[in-house]
Amino acid sequence: MAQSALPPLAPDQARAARAWVEALPDSIRQRGEKLAAGGAVRRVRWENRGRTLAARTQGTELYEQFIEFLAGEEVSAECTCPYGEECKHSAAVLLALLGTSAPRVAKGPAPGSLGAQVQKLAGRVLSKTALRAARRIEECFRHKKGTLSMAEMHEILGLPYHFYSWPPAQVLAWPPHRPPHDAVEAWLYFAHARRLLGPPPHGELFLPVPWADVDRLVAPWLRELETERWTQRLAALASAPDPAAATARFRLRLGEAGGTVEWSAREGDPWTPVPLAALRRHAQAANAGQFPDGTTMDIDAESFLLACFDEQTRVAVNLPKGGEPLALALGTLLRRPGFEGAVVTPAGELLAREESPLRWELTGPHFASVVEGEESPAAEYALQLRQPDGALPPPPLAVVPGRPALYIVAERVWPLGPWIPEGIDYAALPARIPAAAVETSAGLGALARLGVPPPAPVAAKVVTVPVRVQVRARVHRPSFAQS
């Protein structure tokens, strides 16, 4: 198409077109310049009363472009090529209208745009990379695009991304039912994502972010996510099958930091921590069923080593507090008859076994203090463990599931009911659970499993119907039986 046949642009449209082209990556802009200079733009006409350009550009195929000029000197460009948006074909159309080149006159963002607002907050000129990211955020808001691929999110936030998969991993920029009201709120949502995905500094675009505004914006969303997580945990607890009985045992000396594997190398020798090399040698021998010269182990010692250190378990003398190896070791040891002396206290005495179980206690609902002018916080309940006398138990070395579950500290072990909720940090009790998760059928079912009565606000609404099962049998003579 001859240059004279190209439709003219109004001054504000020309400024918007130059800013849009200037914000493109250099490689795309240069390819667009080459297409425009080579006459690849075949047809351009105005539609939508002079607000939208419809064009055709020859690339690998003949592609169609639709370029809309929006309020605030913004441009939205779409193309039928695989790239879709911000492609070389749309760039070629605008460059052809501007004279086949993009003069470097766009020194800053368009007035009123997100880039201009962020630049004003920052009090300095933002780089082209930061302005391009602001423009991408503004386009996400304008097109209501709150779900992005992880690669897109990292690109907008200026973070490297090397983990590609198919289909691409998706991430929410904002909750679908709480979209941003304007581009600035979209920027705050992206700032929240940047804070989650990487440590400070968060990048030039997010330096002037008012983080208190971010916290207020995302607080309801985070509360909903926490409610959903707890609802799933409580539902899993309410429907969990009976835990399987554990087997296996070994000897440990407990301490504040965890457990230490001890041995008596020969009959009559005192119990001492096992040298790591000796522990590895004996564990390998037990797994292979062959003992090296000078090594003697009875069936109990062999069973202990096989239970603690199979071929997939890393051999270690010290099993740290809260770790899975310590929990498995204690669970196997404390359940097998005849191995009562295999777990001792820091003083070397037998571990005290309490007969009365710990009990769960639910208090609330509690409300955080309300700051004037802010939305009232959601209610939550506090889930706590207590000893039979009402005292709080010490933080555990391990909590082992089973029938019963075991709550183990350095000096003693308490039984728990067979049902224990997942995801609880027992060292940081009480657990704070959103009222919206507790006050559901799944939440009340989970509380019943824990032996906790329903909270007062919902107790009056709950009707318990006992179920009585009757089985009847009748003995009769089969019709084919002989008299």
CSV table of C-alpha atoms in Angstrom, one decimal:
chain,number,residue,atom,x,y,z
A,1,MET,CA,0.0,0.0,0.0
A,2,ALA,CA,1.4,3.4,-0.9
A,3,GLN,CA,2.4,5.7,1.9
A,4,SER,CA,-0.1,8.4,0.7
A,5,ALA,CA,-3.0,6.0,1.1
A,6,LEU,CA,-2.4,5.6,4.8
A,7,PRO,CA,-5.0,7.3,7.0
A,8,PRO,CA,-3.8,10.1,9.2
A,9,LEU,CA,-3.6,10.1,13.0
A,10,ALA,CA,-4.9,12.8,15.2
A,11,PRO,CA,-2.2,14.4,17.4
A,12,ASP,CA,-3.3,12.6,20.6
A,13,GLN,CA,-3.4,9.3,18.6
A,14,ALA,CA,0.1,9.9,17.3
A,15,ARG,CA,1.4,10.5,20.8
A,16,ALA,CA,-0.3,7.3,22.0
A,17,ALA,CA,1.0,5.3,19.1
A,18,ARG,CA,4.6,6.6,19.7
A,19,ALA,CA,4.4,5.7,23.4
A,20,TRP,CA,3.0,2.3,22.7
A,21,VAL,CA,5.8,1.5,20.2
A,22,GLU,CA,8.5,3.0,22.4
A,23,ALA,CA,7.4,0.7,25.3
A,24,LEU,CA,7.8,-2.5,23.2
A,25,PRO,CA,10.9,-4.6,23.6
A,26,ASP,CA,13.7,-3.5,21.2
A,27,SER,CA,13.6,-6.8,19.2
A,28,ILE,CA,9.9,-6.5,18.5
A,29,ARG,CA,10.1,-2.8,17.6
A,30,GLN,CA,13.0,-3.4,15.2
A,31,ARG,CA,11.1,-6.2,13.4
A,32,GLY,CA,8.1,-3.9,13.1
A,33,GLU,CA,10.3,-1.2,11.6
A,34,LYS,CA,11.6,-3.7,9.1
A,35,LEU,CA,8.1,-4.8,8.1
A,36,ALA,CA,6.9,-1.2,7.8
A,37,ALA,CA,9.9,-0.2,5.7
A,38,GLY,CA,9.4,-3.2,3.4
A,39,GLY,CA,5.8,-2.4,2.6
A,40,ALA,CA,4.3,-5.3,4.5
A,41,VAL,CA,1.4,-3.2,5.7
A,42,ARG,CA,-1.2,-3.9,2.9
A,43,ARG,CA,-4.3,-2.2,4.1
A,44,VAL,CA,-5.4,0.2,6.9
A,45,ARG,CA,-8.8,1.7,7.5
A,46,TRP,CA,-10.7,3.3,10.3
A,47,GLU,CA,-13.6,1.6,12.1
A,48,ASN,CA,-15.7,2.3,15.1
A,49,ARG,CA,-16.1,6.0,14.3
A,50,GLY,CA,-12.4,6.7,14.0
A,51,ARG,CA,-11.4,4.9,17.3
A,52,THR,CA,-10.2,1.6,15.9
A,53,LEU,CA,-7.7,0.8,13.1
A,54,ALA,CA,-8.3,-2.4,11.1
A,55,ALA,CA,-5.2,-3.5,9.1
A,56,ARG,CA,-3.7,-6.3,7.3
A,57,THR,CA,0.1,-7.0,7.4
A,58,GLN,CA,2.0,-9.6,5.5
A,59,GLY,CA,4.2,-11.8,7.7
A,60,THR,CA,4.5,-15.6,7.5
A,61,GLU,CA,0.8,-15.3,6.5
A,62,LEU,CA,-1.5,-12.3,5.9
A,63,TYR,CA,-2.5,-11.4,9.5
A,64,GLU,CA,-5.2,-8.9,10.6
A,65,GLN,CA,-4.7,-6.3,13.3
A,66,PHE,CA,-7.2,-4.4,15.3
A,67,ILE,CA,-5.7,-1.3,17.1
A,68,GLU,CA,-8.0,0.6,19.4
A,69,PHE,CA,-7.2,4.1,20.8
A,70,LEU,CA,-8.6,4.4,24.3
A,71,ALA,CA,-9.0,7.3,26.7
A,72,GLY,CA,-5.9,8.6,28.4
A,73,GLU,CA,-3.8,8.2,25.2
A,74,GLU,CA,-3.7,4.4,25.7
A,75,VAL,CA,-3.5,1.8,22.9
A,76,SER,CA,-4.9,-1.7,22.8
A,77,ALA,CA,-3.6,-3.9,19.9
A,78,GLU,CA,-4.6,-7.4,18.9
A,79,CYS,CA,-3.4,-9.5,16.0
A,80,THR,CA,-4.4,-12.8,14.5
A,81,CYS,CA,-0.7,-14.0,14.6
A,82,PRO,CA,0.3,-16.6,17.3
A,83,TYR,CA,1.8,-13.8,19.4
A,84,GLY,CA,-1.5,-12.0,19.7
A,85,GLU,CA,-0.7,-8.9,21.6
A,86,GLU,CA,2.3,-6.5,21.3
A,87,CYS,CA,3.5,-8.1,18.2
A,88,LYS,CA,5.7,-6.9,15.3
A,89,HIS,CA,2.7,-6.7,12.9
A,90,SER,CA,0.8,-4.2,15.1
A,91,ALA,CA,4.0,-2.3,15.6
A,92,ALA,CA,4.5,-2.2,11.8
A,93,VAL,CA,1.0,-0.7,11.3
A,94,LEU,CA,1.6,2.1,13.8
A,95,LEU,CA,5.2,2.7,12.5
A,96,ALA,CA,3.9,3.0,9.0
A,97,LEU,CA,1.4,5.6,10.1
A,98,LEU,CA,4.1,7.5,12.0
A,99,GLY,CA,6.5,7.4,9.0
A,100,THR,CA,8.1,3.9,9.2
A,101,SER,CA,10.2,4.8,12.3
A,102,ALA,CA,9.6,5.4,16.0
A,103,PRO,CA,11.1,8.8,17.0
A,104,ARG,CA,12.5,8.6,20.5
A,105,VAL,CA,10.2,11.4,21.7
A,106,ALA,CA,8.2,9.4,24.2
A,107,LYS,CA,10.2,10.3,27.3
A,108,GLY,CA,7.7,9.2,29.8
A,109,PRO,CA,4.3,7.6,30.3
A,110,ALA,CA,1.0,9.1,29.0
A,111,PRO,CA,-0.7,11.5,31.4
A,112,GLY,CA,-3.1,9.8,33.8
A,113,SER,CA,-1.7,6.3,33.1
A,114,LEU,CA,-0.5,4.0,35.8
A,115,GLY,CA,3.1,4.6,34.9
A,116,ALA,CA,2.6,8.4,35.4
A,117,GLN,CA,0.9,7.9,38.7
A,118,VAL,CA,3.7,5.5,40.0
A,119,GLN,CA,6.3,7.9,38.7
A,120,LYS,CA,4.7,10.8,40.6
A,121,LEU,CA,4.7,8.7,43.8
A,122,ALA,CA,8.3,7.7,43.3
A,123,GLY,CA,9.3,11.4,42.7
A,124,ARG,CA,11.6,10.5,39.9
A,125,VAL,CA,11.6,9.2,36.3
A,126,LEU,CA,11.1,5.5,36.0
A,127,SER,CA,13.1,3.3,33.6
A,128,LYS,CA,11.6,2.0,30.3
A,129,THR,CA,11.5,-1.5,31.8
A,130,ALA,CA,9.5,-0.3,34.8
A,131,LEU,CA,7.1,1.7,32.6
A,132,ARG,CA,6.6,-1.3,30.3
A,133,ALA,CA,5.7,-3.4,33.4
A,134,ALA,CA,3.2,-0.7,34.5
A,135,ARG,CA,1.7,-0.7,31.1
A,136,ARG,CA,1.3,-4.5,31.2
A,137,ILE,CA,-0.4,-4.3,34.6
A,138,GLU,CA,-2.8,-1.6,33.3
A,139,GLU,CA,-3.6,-3.8,30.3
A,140,CYS,CA,-4.3,-6.8,32.7
A,141,PHE,CA,-6.8,-4.5,34.6
A,142,ARG,CA,-8.4,-3.1,31.4
A,143,HIS,CA,-8.9,-6.6,30.0
A,144,LYS,CA,-9.9,-8.1,33.4
A,145,LYS,CA,-7.1,-10.6,33.1
A,146,GLY,CA,-6.5,-11.7,36.7
A,147,THR,CA,-5.2,-15.2,35.8
A,148,LEU,CA,-1.8,-15.3,34.3
A,149,SER,CA,0.8,-18.0,33.5
A,150,MET,CA,3.6,-18.2,36.0
A,151,ALA,CA,6.0,-17.1,33.3
A,152,GLU,CA,3.8,-14.0,32.5
A,153,MET,CA,3.7,-13.1,36.2
A,154,HIS,CA,7.5,-13.3,36.5
A,155,GLU,CA,8.0,-11.3,33.4
A,156,ILE,CA,5.8,-8.4,34.6
A,157,LEU,CA,7.4,-8.5,38.0
A,158,GLY,CA,10.9,-8.5,36.5
A,159,LEU,CA,11.8,-11.9,38.0
A,160,PRO,CA,13.6,-14.7,36.2
A,161,TYR,CA,11.6,-17.9,35.5
A,162,HIS,CA,13.2,-21.1,34.4
A,163,PHE,CA,10.5,-23.7,35.2
A,164,TYR,CA,8.4,-24.2,32.1
A,165,SER,CA,5.7,-26.8,31.9
A,166,TRP,CA,2.8,-27.8,29.7
A,167,PRO,CA,0.1,-26.8,30.3
A,168,PRO,CA,1.6,-23.6,31.8
A,169,ALA,CA,1.2,-23.2,35.5
A,170,GLN,CA,-1.5,-20.6,36.3
A,171,VAL,CA,-1.4,-18.0,39.1
A,172,LEU,CA,-4.0,-15.5,40.3
A,173,ALA,CA,-3.0,-11.8,40.3
A,174,TRP,CA,-6.2,-11.0,42.2
A,175,PRO,CA,-9.2,-13.0,43.4
A,176,PRO,CA,-11.9,-13.3,40.7
A,177,HIS,CA,-14.6,-12.1,43.0
A,178,ARG,CA,-12.6,-9.2,44.3
A,179,PRO,CA,-11.2,-7.6,41.1
A,180,PRO,CA,-9.4,-4.2,41.4
A,181,HIS,CA,-11.5,-1.1,41.0
A,182,ASP,CA,-8.8,0.8,39.1
A,183,ALA,CA,-5.3,0.3,37.7
A,184,VAL,CA,-3.7,1.5,41.0
A,185,GLU,CA,-5.4,-1.3,42.9
A,186,ALA,CA,-4.2,-3.7,40.2
A,187,TRP,CA,-0.7,-2.4,40.9
A,188,LEU,CA,-1.1,-3.1,44.6
A,189,TYR,CA,-2.2,-6.6,43.9
A,190,PHE,CA,0.9,-7.2,41.7
A,191,ALA,CA,3.0,-5.6,44.5
A,192,HIS,CA,1.6,-8.3,46.9
A,193,ALA,CA,2.6,-11.0,44.3
A,194,ARG,CA,6.1,-9.5,44.1
A,195,ARG,CA,6.4,-9.6,47.9
A,196,LEU,CA,5.4,-13.3,47.9
A,197,LEU,CA,7.6,-14.4,45.0
A,198,GLY,CA,10.9,-12.8,46.1
A,199,PRO,CA,12.7,-11.0,48.9
A,200,PRO,CA,13.4,-7.3,49.0
A,201,PRO,CA,14.3,-5.2,47.1
A,202,HIS,CA,11.1,-5.6,45.2
A,203,GLY,CA,12.1,-3.7,42.0
A,204,GLU,CA,11.9,-0.1,40.8
A,205,LEU,CA,8.2,-0.3,39.9
A,206,PHE,CA,7.2,-1.2,43.5
A,207,LEU,CA,9.6,1.0,45.5
A,208,PRO,CA,6.9,3.7,46.2
A,209,VAL,CA,4.3,1.1,47.1
A,210,PRO,CA,2.2,2.0,50.2
A,211,TRP,CA,2.4,-1.4,51.8
A,212,ALA,CA,-0.2,-0.6,54.4
A,213,ASP,CA,-2.7,-0.2,51.5
A,214,VAL,CA,-1.5,-3.5,50.1
A,215,ASP,CA,-2.2,-5.2,53.4
A,216,ARG,CA,-5.6,-3.7,53.7
A,217,LEU,CA,-6.5,-4.7,50.1
A,218,VAL,CA,-5.4,-8.3,50.3
A,219,ALA,CA,-6.5,-9.0,53.9
A,220,PRO,CA,-10.0,-10.3,53.0
A,221,TRP,CA,-8.5,-12.5,50.2
A,222,LEU,CA,-5.9,-14.0,52.6
A,223,ARG,CA,-8.6,-14.6,55.2
A,224,GLU,CA,-10.7,-16.4,52.6
A,225,LEU,CA,-7.7,-18.5,51.5
A,226,GLU,CA,-6.9,-19.4,55.2
A,227,THR,CA,-10.6,-20.3,55.7
A,228,GLU,CA,-10.5,-22.6,52.7
A,229,ARG,CA,-7.3,-24.3,53.9
A,230,TRP,CA,-8.7,-24.9,57.3
A,231,THR,CA,-12.0,-26.1,55.9
A,232,GLN,CA,-10.1,-28.7,53.8
A,233,ARG,CA,-8.0,-29.7,56.8
A,234,LEU,CA,-11.1,-30.1,59.1
A,235,ALA,CA,-13.0,-31.9,56.3
A,236,ALA,CA,-10.0,-34.3,55.9
A,237,LEU,CA,-10.0,-34.9,59.7
A,238,ALA,CA,-13.8,-35.4,59.8
A,239,SER,CA,-13.6,-38.1,57.1
A,240,ALA,CA,-10.3,-39.7,57.9
A,241,PRO,CA,-10.2,-43.5,58.2
A,242,ASP,CA,-9.0,-45.2,61.3
A,243,PRO,CA,-5.2,-44.9,61.6
A,244,ALA,CA,-3.3,-48.1,61.1
A,245,ALA,CA,-1.5,-49.6,64.0
A,246,ALA,CA,2.3,-48.9,64.0
A,247,THR,CA,4.9,-51.5,64.5
A,248,ALA,CA,8.7,-51.6,65.3
A,249,ARG,CA,10.8,-50.2,68.2
A,250,PHE,CA,14.2,-48.9,69.2
A,251,ARG,CA,16.0,-47.2,72.1
A,252,LEU,CA,16.4,-43.4,72.4
A,253,ARG,CA,17.5,-41.0,75.0
A,254,LEU,CA,15.2,-37.9,74.8
A,255,GLY,CA,16.4,-34.4,75.3
A,256,GLU,CA,15.1,-30.8,74.7
A,257,ALA,CA,16.6,-30.9,71.1
A,258,GLY,CA,15.2,-34.3,70.1
A,259,GLY,CA,16.4,-37.9,70.6
A,260,THR,CA,19.8,-39.6,70.5
A,261,VAL,CA,20.3,-43.1,69.4
A,262,GLU,CA,22.2,-45.1,72.1
A,263,TRP,CA,23.7,-48.5,72.1
A,264,SER,CA,25.4,-51.0,74.4
A,265,ALA,CA,28.2,-52.3,72.2
A,266,ARG,CA,28.7,-55.4,74.3
A,267,GLU,CA,26.8,-57.1,77.1
A,268,GLY,CA,27.3,-55.2,80.3
A,269,ASP,CA,28.6,-52.0,78.6
A,270,PRO,CA,26.8,-48.8,79.5
A,271,TRP,CA,24.4,-47.1,77.1
A,272,THR,CA,26.3,-44.5,75.1
A,273,PRO,CA,25.6,-42.5,71.9
A,274,VAL,CA,26.4,-44.6,68.9
A,275,PRO,CA,29.4,-43.5,66.8
A,276,LEU,CA,28.0,-42.6,63.4
A,277,ALA,CA,30.4,-44.9,61.5
A,278,ALA,CA,29.4,-47.9,63.7
A,279,LEU,CA,25.7,-47.0,63.4
A,280,ARG,CA,26.0,-47.0,59.6
A,281,ARG,CA,27.9,-50.3,59.5
A,282,HIS,CA,25.4,-52.0,61.8
A,283,ALA,CA,22.4,-50.6,59.9
A,284,GLN,CA,23.8,-51.7,56.5
A,285,ALA,CA,24.5,-55.1,58.0
A,286,ALA,CA,21.0,-55.5,59.3
A,287,ASN,CA,19.5,-54.5,55.9
A,288,ALA,CA,21.8,-56.9,54.1
A,289,GLY,CA,21.2,-59.7,56.6
A,290,GLN,CA,25.0,-60.2,56.8
A,291,PHE,CA,27.1,-59.2,59.8
A,292,PRO,CA,30.8,-58.4,59.5
A,293,ASP,CA,33.3,-60.1,61.7
A,294,GLY,CA,33.2,-59.1,65.3
A,295,THR,CA,29.6,-57.8,65.0
A,296,THR,CA,26.9,-59.5,67.1
A,297,MET,CA,23.2,-58.5,67.2
A,298,ASP,CA,20.2,-60.3,68.7
A,299,ILE,CA,16.8,-60.2,67.1
A,300,ASP,CA,15.8,-57.1,69.1
A,301,ALA,CA,18.8,-55.1,68.0
A,302,GLU,CA,18.3,-56.2,64.4
A,303,SER,CA,14.6,-55.3,64.5
A,304,PHE,CA,15.5,-51.9,66.0
A,305,LEU,CA,17.9,-51.1,63.2
A,306,LEU,CA,15.6,-52.3,60.5
A,307,ALA,CA,12.7,-50.3,61.9
A,308,CYS,CA,14.7,-47.1,62.2
A,309,PHE,CA,17.1,-47.2,59.2
A,310,ASP,CA,15.8,-49.0,56.2
A,311,GLU,CA,17.5,-48.6,52.8
A,312,GLN,CA,15.7,-45.3,52.1
A,313,THR,CA,16.3,-43.6,55.5
A,314,ARG,CA,19.4,-41.6,56.2
A,315,VAL,CA,21.3,-43.0,59.1
A,316,ALA,CA,21.8,-40.4,61.9
A,317,VAL,CA,22.7,-40.6,65.5
A,318,ASN,CA,20.7,-37.5,66.5
A,319,LEU,CA,17.0,-37.2,65.5
A,320,PRO,CA,15.9,-33.6,65.8
A,321,LYS,CA,12.8,-32.4,67.6
A,322,GLY,CA,9.8,-32.1,65.3
A,323,GLY,CA,11.3,-34.2,62.5
A,324,GLU,CA,9.6,-37.2,60.9
A,325,PRO,CA,12.5,-39.7,61.8
A,326,LEU,CA,12.0,-39.0,65.5
A,327,ALA,CA,8.2,-39.3,65.3
A,328,LEU,CA,8.4,-42.6,63.4
A,329,ALA,CA,11.0,-43.9,65.9
A,330,LEU,CA,9.0,-43.0,68.9
A,331,GLY,CA,5.8,-44.3,67.4
A,332,THR,CA,7.2,-47.7,66.7
A,333,LEU,CA,9.0,-48.0,70.0
A,334,LEU,CA,6.3,-46.9,72.4
A,335,ARG,CA,3.6,-49.2,70.9
A,336,ARG,CA,5.4,-52.6,71.0
A,337,PRO,CA,5.1,-54.7,74.2
A,338,GLY,CA,8.4,-55.6,75.8
A,339,PHE,CA,10.3,-52.5,74.6
A,340,GLU,CA,9.1,-50.2,77.5
A,341,GLY,CA,12.7,-49.4,78.4
A,342,ALA,CA,13.8,-48.4,74.9
A,343,VAL,CA,12.9,-44.7,75.5
A,344,VAL,CA,14.4,-42.9,78.4
A,345,THR,CA,14.4,-39.4,79.8
A,346,PRO,CA,17.4,-37.0,79.8
A,347,ALA,CA,18.3,-38.4,83.2
A,348,GLY,CA,18.2,-42.0,81.9
A,349,GLU,CA,15.0,-43.0,83.6
A,350,LEU,CA,12.0,-44.7,82.1
A,351,LEU,CA,9.6,-42.4,80.2
A,352,ALA,CA,6.6,-41.7,82.4
A,353,ARG,CA,3.3,-42.8,80.7
A,354,GLU,CA,0.3,-40.8,81.6
A,355,GLU,CA,-3.0,-42.7,81.7
A,356,SER,CA,-5.3,-39.7,81.3
A,357,PRO,CA,-5.3,-38.2,77.8
A,358,LEU,CA,-4.8,-34.6,76.9
A,359,ARG,CA,-8.0,-32.9,75.9
A,360,TRP,CA,-8.8,-30.4,73.2
A,361,GLU,CA,-10.3,-27.1,74.1
A,362,LEU,CA,-12.0,-24.6,71.8
A,363,THR,CA,-12.5,-21.0,73.0
A,364,GLY,CA,-14.0,-18.1,71.2
A,365,PRO,CA,-15.1,-16.6,68.9
A,366,HIS,CA,-12.4,-13.9,69.4
A,367,PHE,CA,-12.2,-10.6,67.6
A,368,ALA,CA,-9.0,-8.7,66.9
A,369,SER,CA,-9.0,-5.0,68.0
A,370,VAL,CA,-10.7,-2.8,65.5
A,371,VAL,CA,-8.9,0.3,64.1
A,372,GLU,CA,-11.2,3.2,63.5
A,373,GLY,CA,-12.1,3.5,59.8
A,374,GLU,CA,-11.2,-0.1,59.0
A,375,GLU,CA,-13.4,-3.1,58.3
A,376,SER,CA,-14.2,-5.2,61.4
A,377,PRO,CA,-12.0,-8.3,61.4
A,378,ALA,CA,-13.4,-11.7,61.0
A,379,ALA,CA,-14.0,-13.9,64.1
A,380,GLU,CA,-11.8,-16.8,64.9
A,381,TYR,CA,-11.6,-19.6,67.4
A,382,ALA,CA,-8.6,-20.8,69.5
A,383,LEU,CA,-7.9,-24.5,69.5
A,384,GLN,CA,-5.7,-25.6,72.5
A,385,LEU,CA,-4.5,-28.7,74.3
A,386,ARG,CA,-4.8,-29.1,78.1
A,387,GLN,CA,-3.7,-31.6,80.7
A,388,PRO,CA,-6.5,-33.3,82.8
A,389,ASP,CA,-5.9,-30.7,85.5
A,390,GLY,CA,-6.3,-27.8,83.1
A,391,ALA,CA,-2.6,-26.9,82.8
A,392,LEU,CA,-0.9,-26.4,79.4
A,393,PRO,CA,1.4,-29.3,78.4
A,394,PRO,CA,5.0,-28.4,77.4
A,395,PRO,CA,5.8,-28.2,73.7
A,396,PRO,CA,6.2,-31.7,72.3
A,397,LEU,CA,9.2,-33.4,70.8
A,398,ALA,CA,6.8,-35.3,68.6
A,399,VAL,CA,3.1,-36.0,68.1
A,400,VAL,CA,2.6,-39.4,66.7
A,401,PRO,CA,-0.7,-40.5,65.0
A,402,GLY,CA,-2.3,-43.8,65.9
A,403,ARG,CA,-4.7,-45.3,68.3
A,404,PRO,CA,-4.2,-43.6,70.5
A,405,ALA,CA,-2.1,-40.7,69.2
A,406,LEU,CA,0.9,-39.9,71.4
A,407,TYR,CA,2.0,-36.5,72.6
A,408,ILE,CA,5.6,-36.9,73.7
A,409,VAL,CA,7.9,-34.6,75.7
A,410,ALA,CA,11.3,-35.3,77.2
A,411,GLU,CA,10.0,-36.6,80.5
A,412,ARG,CA,6.6,-38.2,79.7
A,413,VAL,CA,4.1,-39.2,77.1
A,414,TRP,CA,0.4,-38.4,77.0
A,415,PRO,CA,-2.3,-40.3,75.0
A,416,LEU,CA,-4.5,-38.3,72.6
A,417,GLY,CA,-7.6,-39.4,70.9
A,418,PRO,CA,-7.1,-41.2,67.6
A,419,TRP,CA,-8.0,-38.1,65.7
A,420,ILE,CA,-5.5,-35.3,65.4
A,421,PRO,CA,-5.9,-32.3,63.0
A,422,GLU,CA,-3.3,-31.9,60.2
A,423,GLY,CA,-1.3,-28.7,59.8
A,424,ILE,CA,-1.1,-27.7,63.4
A,425,ASP,CA,2.2,-26.4,64.9
A,426,TYR,CA,1.9,-27.9,68.4
A,427,ALA,CA,4.8,-25.7,69.6
A,428,ALA,CA,2.8,-22.6,68.8
A,429,LEU,CA,-0.6,-23.5,70.2
A,430,PRO,CA,-3.3,-22.3,70.4
A,431,ALA,CA,-4.2,-22.7,66.7
A,432,ARG,CA,-6.2,-19.8,65.3
A,433,ILE,CA,-9.1,-21.1,63.1
A,434,PRO,CA,-11.4,-18.8,61.2
A,435,ALA,CA,-15.0,-19.0,62.5
A,436,ALA,CA,-16.2,-19.4,58.9
A,437,ALA,CA,-14.3,-22.8,58.8
A,438,VAL,CA,-15.4,-24.0,62.3
A,439,GLU,CA,-19.1,-23.1,61.9
A,440,THR,CA,-19.7,-25.6,59.1
A,441,SER,CA,-20.9,-29.2,59.1
A,442,ALA,CA,-17.4,-30.3,58.4
A,443,GLY,CA,-16.0,-28.1,61.2
A,444,LEU,CA,-18.6,-29.4,63.7
A,445,GLY,CA,-17.9,-33.0,62.6
A,446,ALA,CA,-14.2,-32.5,63.2
A,447,LEU,CA,-14.9,-31.0,66.6
A,448,ALA,CA,-17.0,-34.1,67.5
A,449,ARG,CA,-14.1,-36.3,66.5
A,450,LEU,CA,-11.8,-34.3,68.8
A,451,GLY,CA,-14.4,-34.6,71.7
A,452,VAL,CA,-15.0,-30.8,71.7
A,453,PRO,CA,-18.6,-29.5,72.1
A,454,PRO,CA,-19.8,-27.1,69.5
A,455,PRO,CA,-19.1,-23.4,70.2
A,456,ALA,CA,-21.8,-21.5,72.0
A,457,PRO,CA,-22.9,-19.4,69.0
A,458,VAL,CA,-23.9,-22.5,67.0
A,459,ALA,CA,-24.7,-24.9,69.9
A,460,ALA,CA,-28.3,-23.8,70.0
A,461,LYS,CA,-28.7,-24.5,66.3
A,462,VAL,CA,-27.3,-28.0,66.4
A,463,VAL,CA,-29.7,-30.9,66.9
A,464,THR,CA,-28.1,-34.3,67.8
A,465,VAL,CA,-30.0,-37.3,66.7
A,466,PRO,CA,-28.7,-40.6,68.3
A,467,VAL,CA,-28.7,-43.5,66.0
A,468,ARG,CA,-29.6,-46.9,67.3
A,469,VAL,CA,-28.8,-49.9,65.2
A,470,GLN,CA,-30.8,-53.1,65.6
A,471,VAL,CA,-29.9,-56.4,64.0
A,472,ARG,CA,-32.5,-59.2,63.8
A,473,ALA,CA,-32.0,-62.8,62.7
A,474,ARG,CA,-34.4,-65.7,62.1
A,475,VAL,CA,-33.5,-69.4,61.9
A,476,HIS,CA,-35.5,-71.4,59.5
A,477,ARG,CA,-35.4,-74.8,57.8
A,478,PRO,CA,-34.3,-74.6,54.1
A,479,SER,CA,-37.0,-75.7,51.7
A,480,PHE,CA,-34.8,-78.4,50.3
A,481,ALA,CA,-33.9,-79.9,53.7
A,482,GLN,CA,-34.9,-83.5,54.5
A,483,SER,CA,-37.5,-83.9,57.2
